[in-house]
PDB file of C-alpha atoms in Angstrom:
ATOM      1  CA  UNK A 280       0.000   0.000   0.000  1.00 70.00           C
ATOM      2  CA  UNK A 281       1.353   3.390  -0.964  1.00 86.00           C
ATOM      3  CA  UNK A 282       1.761   6.303   1.413  1.00 89.00           C
ATOM      4  CA  UNK A 283      -0.620   8.331  -0.759  1.00 87.00           C
ATOM      5  CA  UNK A 284      -3.290   5.626  -0.513  1.00 91.00           C
ATOM      6  CA  UNK A 285      -2.886   5.542   3.250  1.00 93.00           C
ATOM      7  CA  UNK A 286      -3.165   9.328   3.514  1.00 92.00           C
ATOM      8  CA  UNK A 287      -6.311   9.363   1.363  1.00 92.00           C
ATOM      9  CA  UNK A 288      -7.871   6.605   3.500  1.00 93.00           C
ATOM     10  CA  UNK A 289      -7.219   8.617   6.663  1.00 94.00           C
ATOM     11  CA  UNK A 290      -8.732  11.792   5.203  1.00 93.00           C
ATOM     12  CA  UNK A 291     -11.812   9.931   3.945  1.00 93.00           C
ATOM     13  CA  UNK A 292     -12.315   8.274   7.347  1.00 94.00           C
ATOM     14  CA  UNK A 293     -12.019  11.626   9.123  1.00 94.00           C
ATOM     15  CA  UNK A 294     -14.427  13.420   6.764  1.00 93.00           C
ATOM     16  CA  UNK A 295     -17.015  10.610   6.811  1.00 93.00           C
ATOM     17  CA  UNK A 296     -16.891  10.530  10.628  1.00 94.00           C
ATOM     18  CA  UNK A 297     -17.533  14.296  10.755  1.00 93.00           C
ATOM     19  CA  UNK A 298     -20.351  14.132   8.185  1.00 93.00           C
ATOM     20  CA  UNK A 299     -22.098  11.241   9.959  1.00 91.00           C
ATOM     21  CA  UNK A 300     -21.776  12.993  13.306  1.00 91.00           C
ATOM     22  CA  UNK A 301     -23.090  16.291  11.924  1.00 91.00           C
ATOM     23  CA  UNK A 302     -26.051  14.642  10.165  1.00 88.00           C
ATOM     24  CA  UNK A 303     -26.677  11.778  12.594  1.00 86.00           C
ATOM     25  CA  UNK A 304     -30.455  12.171  12.732  1.00 88.00           C
ATOM     26  CA  UNK A 305     -30.937  12.376   8.979  1.00 89.00           C
ATOM     27  CA  UNK A 306     -28.298   9.898   7.746  1.00 88.00           C
ATOM     28  CA  UNK A 307     -27.987   7.438  10.645  1.00 90.00           C
ATOM     29  CA  UNK A 308     -31.615   7.435  11.853  1.00 89.00           C
ATOM     30  CA  UNK A 309     -30.442   8.186  15.383  1.00 86.00           C
ATOM     31  CA  UNK A 310     -28.023   5.235  15.528  1.00 88.00           C
ATOM     32  CA  UNK A 311     -24.418   5.713  16.566  1.00 90.00           C
ATOM     33  CA  UNK A 312     -22.311   5.134  13.432  1.00 91.00           C
ATOM     34  CA  UNK A 313     -18.517   5.159  13.243  1.00 92.00           C
ATOM     35  CA  UNK A 314     -16.330   4.506  10.206  1.00 94.00           C
ATOM     36  CA  UNK A 315     -13.864   1.885  11.468  1.00 93.00           C
ATOM     37  CA  UNK A 316     -11.845   1.037   8.357  1.00 93.00           C
ATOM     38  CA  UNK A 317     -11.415   2.688   4.963  1.00 95.00           C
ATOM     39  CA  UNK A 318      -9.791   0.780   2.109  1.00 95.00           C
ATOM     40  CA  UNK A 319      -8.963   2.565  -1.142  1.00 95.00           C
ATOM     41  CA  UNK A 320      -8.165   0.542  -4.265  1.00 94.00           C
ATOM     42  CA  UNK A 321      -4.637   0.996  -5.708  1.00 93.00           C
ATOM     43  CA  UNK A 322      -6.012   2.978  -8.683  1.00 92.00           C
ATOM     44  CA  UNK A 323      -7.854   5.278  -6.207  1.00 91.00           C
ATOM     45  CA  UNK A 324     -11.192   4.718  -7.974  1.00 93.00           C
ATOM     46  CA  UNK A 325     -13.087   3.127  -5.067  1.00 95.00           C
ATOM     47  CA  UNK A 326     -13.153   3.639  -1.306  1.00 95.00           C
ATOM     48  CA  UNK A 327     -14.765   0.892   0.776  1.00 96.00           C
ATOM     49  CA  UNK A 328     -15.875   2.293   4.109  1.00 95.00           C
ATOM     50  CA  UNK A 329     -16.688  -0.151   6.895  1.00 95.00           C
ATOM     51  CA  UNK A 330     -19.155   1.179   9.450  1.00 94.00           C
ATOM     52  CA  UNK A 331     -19.722   0.114  13.025  1.00 91.00           C
ATOM     53  CA  UNK A 332     -23.392   0.663  13.872  1.00 89.00           C
ATOM     54  CA  UNK A 333     -24.744   0.704  17.455  1.00 85.00           C
ATOM     55  CA  UNK A 334     -28.201   1.305  18.917  1.00 82.00           C
ATOM     56  CA  UNK A 335     -31.182   2.563  16.989  1.00 77.00           C
ATOM     57  CA  UNK A 336     -32.783   0.722  14.052  1.00 86.00           C
ATOM     58  CA  UNK A 337     -31.353  -2.430  12.451  1.00 88.00           C
ATOM     59  CA  UNK A 338     -27.883  -2.189  10.936  1.00 88.00           C
ATOM     60  CA  UNK A 339     -29.240  -2.985   7.467  1.00 90.00           C
ATOM     61  CA  UNK A 340     -31.832  -0.206   7.710  1.00 92.00           C
ATOM     62  CA  UNK A 341     -29.202   2.348   8.776  1.00 91.00           C
ATOM     63  CA  UNK A 342     -26.813   1.200   6.021  1.00 92.00           C
ATOM     64  CA  UNK A 343     -29.565   1.528   3.418  1.00 93.00           C
ATOM     65  CA  UNK A 344     -30.332   5.079   4.575  1.00 92.00           C
ATOM     66  CA  UNK A 345     -26.644   6.069   4.547  1.00 93.00           C
ATOM     67  CA  UNK A 346     -26.336   4.679   1.006  1.00 94.00           C
ATOM     68  CA  UNK A 347     -29.228   6.919  -0.046  1.00 94.00           C
ATOM     69  CA  UNK A 348     -27.112   9.922   1.058  1.00 93.00           C
ATOM     70  CA  UNK A 349     -23.909   8.579  -0.533  1.00 94.00           C
ATOM     71  CA  UNK A 350     -23.682  11.392  -3.110  1.00 93.00           C
ATOM     72  CA  UNK A 351     -23.881  14.123  -0.451  1.00 92.00           C
ATOM     73  CA  UNK A 352     -21.166  12.367   1.560  1.00 91.00           C
ATOM     74  CA  UNK A 353     -18.991  11.980  -1.557  1.00 92.00           C
ATOM     75  CA  UNK A 354     -19.398  15.713  -2.226  1.00 91.00           C
ATOM     76  CA  UNK A 355     -18.081  16.515   1.277  1.00 90.00           C
ATOM     77  CA  UNK A 356     -15.161  14.112   0.776  1.00 90.00           C
ATOM     78  CA  UNK A 357     -14.475  15.740  -2.600  1.00 90.00           C
ATOM     79  CA  UNK A 358     -14.345  19.189  -1.022  1.00 91.00           C
ATOM     80  CA  UNK A 359     -11.641  17.961   1.358  1.00 89.00           C
ATOM     81  CA  UNK A 360      -9.700  16.115  -1.381  1.00 87.00           C
ATOM     82  CA  UNK A 361      -9.938  19.045  -3.781  1.00 86.00           C
ATOM     83  CA  UNK A 362      -6.385  18.535  -5.050  1.00 87.00           C
ATOM     84  CA  UNK A 363      -7.316  15.158  -6.585  1.00 86.00           C
ATOM     85  CA  UNK A 364      -8.492  14.982 -10.190  1.00 87.00           C
ATOM     86  CA  UNK A 365     -11.032  12.244  -9.551  1.00 89.00           C
ATOM     87  CA  UNK A 366     -12.672  11.547  -6.201  1.00 90.00           C
ATOM     88  CA  UNK A 367     -13.021   7.818  -5.413  1.00 93.00           C
ATOM     89  CA  UNK A 368     -16.495   6.290  -5.543  1.00 94.00           C
ATOM     90  CA  UNK A 369     -17.750   5.387  -2.099  1.00 95.00           C
ATOM     91  CA  UNK A 370     -19.078   2.015  -1.023  1.00 95.00           C
ATOM     92  CA  UNK A 371     -20.405   1.487   2.508  1.00 95.00           C
ATOM     93  CA  UNK A 372     -20.330  -1.882   4.264  1.00 94.00           C
ATOM     94  CA  UNK A 373     -21.180  -3.058   7.761  1.00 91.00           C
ATOM     95  CA  UNK A 374     -18.128  -3.806   9.888  1.00 87.00           C
ATOM     96  CA  UNK A 375     -19.055  -6.968  11.739  1.00 80.00           C
ATOM     97  CA  UNK A 376     -15.606  -7.594  13.221  1.00 74.00           C
ATOM     98  CA  UNK A 377     -16.810  -6.641  16.727  1.00 70.00           C
ATOM     99  CA  UNK A 378     -19.725  -9.082  16.478  1.00 69.00           C
ATOM    100  CA  UNK A 379     -17.307 -11.745  15.256  1.00 74.00           C
ATOM    101  CA  UNK A 380     -14.886 -11.087  18.128  1.00 73.00           C
ATOM    102  CA  UNK A 381     -17.767 -11.199  20.620  1.00 75.00           C
ATOM    103  CA  UNK A 382     -18.944 -14.535  19.220  1.00 78.00           C
ATOM    104  CA  UNK A 383     -15.437 -16.018  19.493  1.00 82.00           C
ATOM    105  CA  UNK A 384     -15.157 -14.698  23.047  1.00 79.00           C
ATOM    106  CA  UNK A 385     -18.445 -16.401  23.978  1.00 80.00           C
ATOM    107  CA  UNK A 386     -17.289 -19.675  22.417  1.00 80.00           C
ATOM    108  CA  UNK A 387     -14.025 -19.534  24.362  1.00 84.00           C
ATOM    109  CA  UNK A 388     -15.880 -18.950  27.639  1.00 84.00           C
ATOM    110  CA  UNK A 389     -18.191 -21.949  27.158  1.00 78.00           C
TER     111      UNK A 389
END
């Protein structure tokens, strides 16, 4: 992974976190949503953003609503990455690593 890719991932994660916090009611339906991981493809055309979703409606419902606002979020990311010719497309996914870790922890305890 290049240094540039890493820098872009960090900026995207920071901007998405701010946007989701600022528009929590509208975008996240009152749920607490945090971008945990951002992965940008080597050609910088796609950014996969993994979200950790707590409380509120179902994770799928919140993800669907966030995807409906994807263009507004991409616009905010684009404003921050204004020195880039092409802003990466954004793809949101649910980060289930915490659920997975919890399940393993339960299995180890039993």
